Amino acid sequence: DQQVKQNSPSLSVQEGRISILNCDYTNSMFDYFLWYKKYPAEGPTFLISISSIKDKNEDGRFTVFLNKSAKHLSLHIVPSQPGDSAVYFCAASEGTYKYIFGTGTRLKVLA
Amino acid sequence: DAGVIQSPRHEVTEMGQEVTLRCKPISGHNSLFWYRQTMMRGLELLIYFNNNVPIDDSGMPEDRFSAKMPNASFSTLKIQPSEPRDSAVYFCASSADRVGAETQYFGPGTRLLVL
C-alpha cells in the first residue's frame, strides 16, 4: 500500500512558467515532508521541506504548500528554468528517520 | 564539504558472486542510511545506523544482505550471493541526527547489475 503517491509520472512546462508538482499521502501521522530533486546518474538532492505546523514554506523560486485536511502537498517552481528538468520525489515522515518516498515526477522544462 | 561518497559507482557481476558497496558519510553526521531504488518498488530504506549502531534493518530483503559500520566514516553493504533481482541503484545517505527527522543527504549511488 503506497502511503505517498505522486500520480503524475511526468510534466512538461515552458521556461518561465510555473511548475506545480503534486503529492498525496494517506498516513495522518506524517508530520514532516520533503522534496528532493534527482538528476540522472546522481543521488537525490534535498530541495525544500515543511513541517505539519506550517502550510507554506518558501525558498527562492521554490514553494511547498501543505494541505493537511486533504493530505496533499505541492511544490511550486516559479519561474521554471531548463536546469530544473529532473525527477522530483516527495517524501514524508512521522518525525523520525523513516522517510517514505513517492515514485517521482519527471519534470521537463522546455526552452 | 565533499558530500556522501560511494564506491564503486557501477558494478557488474555474475550471479552467485559477492558484492560489496562502500559509503563514506558526511563528516560530523552520525546517522547513515542505505536505500535501494528499483523501478518496481521505488526508493526504499534498507537499513539505518545511528552512531555506528544498526537501529533498524527491517528493510533488508533477506539474509543475503548484510551491512556494517565499523566507524563513523565508513559503511559497507554486502550481498552474498548476489542474484539478478538484486540489480538496482543503491544509495547511501547521512544526516546530522540532532532532533527528529533531520534532512538526509544522499550520495551519487552505486548502479549494480547482476547477470
Short mmCIF file of N, CA and C in Angstrom, two decimals, chain A residues 18-90:
data_model
loop_
_atom_site.label_atom_id
_atom_site.label_comp_id
_atom_site.label_asym_id
_atom_site.label_seq_id
_atom_site.Cartn_x
_atom_site.Cartn_y
_atom_site.Cartn_z
N ILE A 18 5.06 28.55 -14.45
CA ILE A 18 5.05 27.87 -13.16
C ILE A 18 4.97 26.37 -13.34
N SER A 19 5.77 25.65 -12.55
CA SER A 19 5.66 24.18 -12.48
C SER A 19 5.00 23.84 -11.16
N ILE A 20 4.01 22.97 -11.22
CA ILE A 20 3.33 22.52 -10.00
C ILE A 20 3.40 21.01 -9.95
N LEU A 21 4.10 20.52 -8.92
CA LEU A 21 4.21 19.07 -8.73
C LEU A 21 3.40 18.69 -7.49
N ASN A 22 2.66 17.62 -7.62
CA ASN A 22 1.73 17.24 -6.56
C ASN A 22 2.10 15.92 -5.89
N CYS A 23 1.66 15.81 -4.65
CA CYS A 23 1.95 14.62 -3.85
C CYS A 23 0.79 14.42 -2.87
N ASP A 24 0.30 13.20 -2.78
CA ASP A 24 -0.76 12.87 -1.84
C ASP A 24 -0.26 11.82 -0.86
N TYR A 25 -0.77 11.86 0.35
CA TYR A 25 -0.36 10.86 1.34
C TYR A 25 -1.60 10.35 2.07
N THR A 26 -1.44 9.19 2.65
CA THR A 26 -2.59 8.57 3.32
C THR A 26 -2.42 8.51 4.84
N ASN A 27 -1.21 8.58 5.32
CA ASN A 27 -0.95 8.42 6.74
C ASN A 27 -1.07 9.75 7.48
N SER A 28 -2.07 9.90 8.31
CA SER A 28 -2.29 11.17 9.01
C SER A 28 -1.24 11.43 10.10
N MET A 29 -0.40 10.44 10.37
CA MET A 29 0.66 10.63 11.37
C MET A 29 1.90 11.30 10.77
N PHE A 30 1.96 11.41 9.47
CA PHE A 30 3.10 12.11 8.85
C PHE A 30 3.09 13.56 9.30
N ASP A 31 4.24 14.05 9.74
CA ASP A 31 4.28 15.45 10.17
C ASP A 31 5.49 16.20 9.64
N TYR A 32 6.22 15.58 8.74
CA TYR A 32 7.37 16.25 8.14
C TYR A 32 7.46 15.79 6.71
N PHE A 33 7.59 16.77 5.80
CA PHE A 33 7.54 16.46 4.37
C PHE A 33 8.71 17.13 3.66
N LEU A 34 9.21 16.46 2.65
CA LEU A 34 10.38 16.97 1.95
C LEU A 34 10.20 16.77 0.45
N TRP A 35 10.89 17.59 -0.30
CA TRP A 35 11.02 17.39 -1.74
C TRP A 35 12.49 17.23 -2.07
N TYR A 36 12.77 16.24 -2.91
CA TYR A 36 14.11 16.01 -3.41
C TYR A 36 14.07 16.11 -4.93
N LYS A 37 15.19 16.55 -5.48
CA LYS A 37 15.35 16.62 -6.93
C LYS A 37 16.45 15.64 -7.32
N LYS A 38 16.26 14.95 -8.42
CA LYS A 38 17.26 13.97 -8.85
C LYS A 38 17.57 14.12 -10.33
N TYR A 39 18.85 14.34 -10.61
CA TYR A 39 19.34 14.33 -11.98
C TYR A 39 19.80 12.91 -12.31
N PRO A 40 19.84 12.56 -13.59
CA PRO A 40 20.32 11.22 -13.98
C PRO A 40 21.73 10.96 -13.46
N ALA A 41 21.95 9.75 -13.00
CA ALA A 41 23.25 9.29 -12.52
C ALA A 41 23.74 10.05 -11.29
N GLU A 42 22.83 10.73 -10.60
CA GLU A 42 23.19 11.39 -9.35
C GLU A 42 22.23 10.94 -8.26
N GLY A 43 22.60 11.21 -7.01
CA GLY A 43 21.69 10.91 -5.92
C GLY A 43 20.65 12.00 -5.76
N PRO A 44 19.55 11.71 -5.06
CA PRO A 44 18.55 12.75 -4.78
C PRO A 44 19.19 13.89 -3.98
N THR A 45 18.82 15.10 -4.35
CA THR A 45 19.32 16.30 -3.68
C THR A 45 18.18 16.97 -2.94
N PHE A 46 18.39 17.25 -1.67
CA PHE A 46 17.35 17.91 -0.87
C PHE A 46 17.03 19.28 -1.44
N LEU A 47 15.74 19.56 -1.53
CA LEU A 47 15.29 20.82 -2.11
C LEU A 47 14.64 21.72 -1.05
N ILE A 48 13.60 21.22 -0.44
CA ILE A 48 12.84 22.02 0.50
C ILE A 48 12.00 21.10 1.37
N SER A 49 11.69 21.55 2.59
CA SER A 49 10.89 20.74 3.50
C SER A 49 9.83 21.60 4.17
N ILE A 50 8.89 20.92 4.81
CA ILE A 50 7.85 21.62 5.53
C ILE A 50 7.38 20.76 6.69
N SER A 51 7.18 21.40 7.82
CA SER A 51 6.64 20.73 8.99
C SER A 51 5.13 20.86 8.97
N SER A 52 4.45 19.94 9.63
CA SER A 52 2.98 19.96 9.61
C SER A 52 2.38 21.14 10.38
N ILE A 53 3.21 21.86 11.11
CA ILE A 53 2.67 23.03 11.82
C ILE A 53 2.56 24.24 10.88
N LYS A 54 3.10 24.09 9.68
CA LYS A 54 3.03 25.17 8.69
C LYS A 54 2.18 24.73 7.52
N ASP A 55 1.73 25.69 6.72
CA ASP A 55 1.04 25.31 5.49
C ASP A 55 1.80 25.81 4.25
N LYS A 56 2.89 26.50 4.48
CA LYS A 56 3.65 27.02 3.35
C LYS A 56 5.09 27.24 3.78
N ASN A 57 6.00 26.92 2.88
CA ASN A 57 7.41 27.23 3.10
C ASN A 57 8.02 27.63 1.78
N GLU A 58 8.79 28.70 1.81
CA GLU A 58 9.30 29.28 0.58
C GLU A 58 10.81 29.38 0.63
N ASP A 59 11.45 29.08 -0.49
CA ASP A 59 12.89 29.21 -0.59
C ASP A 59 13.22 29.59 -2.03
N GLY A 60 13.37 30.89 -2.22
CA GLY A 60 13.68 31.38 -3.57
C GLY A 60 12.55 31.08 -4.54
N ARG A 61 12.86 30.37 -5.61
CA ARG A 61 11.86 30.06 -6.61
C ARG A 61 10.95 28.89 -6.21
N PHE A 62 11.27 28.25 -5.12
CA PHE A 62 10.56 27.03 -4.71
C PHE A 62 9.67 27.30 -3.50
N THR A 63 8.42 26.87 -3.61
CA THR A 63 7.47 26.98 -2.51
C THR A 63 6.75 25.65 -2.35
N VAL A 64 6.68 25.19 -1.12
CA VAL A 64 5.92 23.97 -0.84
C VAL A 64 4.68 24.37 -0.05
N PHE A 65 3.56 23.82 -0.47
CA PHE A 65 2.28 24.05 0.20
C PHE A 65 1.80 22.73 0.79
N LEU A 66 1.28 22.82 2.00
CA LEU A 66 0.75 21.63 2.66
C LEU A 66 -0.70 21.85 3.04
N ASN A 67 -1.55 20.93 2.59
CA ASN A 67 -2.97 20.95 2.94
C ASN A 67 -3.25 19.68 3.74
N LYS A 68 -3.23 19.83 5.06
CA LYS A 68 -3.33 18.65 5.93
C LYS A 68 -4.70 17.99 5.83
N SER A 69 -5.73 18.78 5.69
CA SER A 69 -7.07 18.19 5.64
C SER A 69 -7.24 17.33 4.39
N ALA A 70 -6.61 17.75 3.30
CA ALA A 70 -6.68 16.98 2.06
C ALA A 70 -5.56 15.96 1.95
N LYS A 71 -4.63 15.99 2.89
CA LYS A 71 -3.43 15.12 2.84
C LYS A 71 -2.74 15.29 1.49
N HIS A 72 -2.42 16.52 1.22
CA HIS A 72 -1.87 16.86 -0.09
C HIS A 72 -0.78 17.91 0.08
N LEU A 73 0.31 17.72 -0.65
CA LEU A 73 1.30 18.78 -0.72
C LEU A 73 1.70 19.01 -2.16
N SER A 74 2.16 20.21 -2.40
CA SER A 74 2.56 20.54 -3.76
C SER A 74 3.83 21.39 -3.71
N LEU A 75 4.57 21.29 -4.78
CA LEU A 75 5.80 22.07 -4.96
C LEU A 75 5.59 22.99 -6.16
N HIS A 76 5.75 24.28 -5.92
CA HIS A 76 5.64 25.26 -6.99
C HIS A 76 7.03 25.79 -7.32
N ILE A 77 7.34 25.82 -8.60
CA ILE A 77 8.61 26.38 -9.06
C ILE A 77 8.28 27.53 -9.99
N VAL A 78 8.69 28.74 -9.56
CA VAL A 78 8.39 29.94 -10.34
C VAL A 78 9.59 30.88 -10.34
N PRO A 79 10.10 31.31 -11.50
CA PRO A 79 9.76 30.76 -12.81
C PRO A 79 10.55 29.49 -13.07
N SER A 80 10.03 28.62 -13.88
CA SER A 80 10.73 27.37 -14.21
C SER A 80 11.88 27.66 -15.17
N GLN A 81 12.97 26.93 -14.97
CA GLN A 81 14.16 27.09 -15.80
C GLN A 81 14.56 25.72 -16.38
N PRO A 82 15.23 25.71 -17.52
CA PRO A 82 15.63 24.41 -18.09
C PRO A 82 16.44 23.55 -17.13
N GLY A 83 17.23 24.18 -16.27
CA GLY A 83 18.02 23.44 -15.29
C GLY A 83 17.19 22.76 -14.22
N ASP A 84 15.90 23.09 -14.17
CA ASP A 84 15.01 22.44 -13.21
C ASP A 84 14.55 21.07 -13.72
N SER A 85 14.84 20.77 -14.97
CA SER A 85 14.44 19.48 -15.53
C SER A 85 15.12 18.35 -14.76
N ALA A 86 14.32 17.53 -14.13
CA ALA A 86 14.83 16.47 -13.25
C ALA A 86 13.64 15.64 -12.80
N VAL A 87 13.91 14.62 -12.02
CA VAL A 87 12.84 13.85 -11.36
C VAL A 87 12.70 14.40 -9.94
N TYR A 88 11.49 14.68 -9.54
CA TYR A 88 11.21 15.23 -8.23
C TYR A 88 10.49 14.18 -7.38
N PHE A 89 11.03 13.95 -6.20
CA PHE A 89 10.44 13.00 -5.26
C PHE A 89 9.90 13.75 -4.05
N CYS A 90 8.70 13.42 -3.64
CA CYS A 90 8.28 13.89 -2.33
C CYS A 90 8.49 12.76 -1.33
#
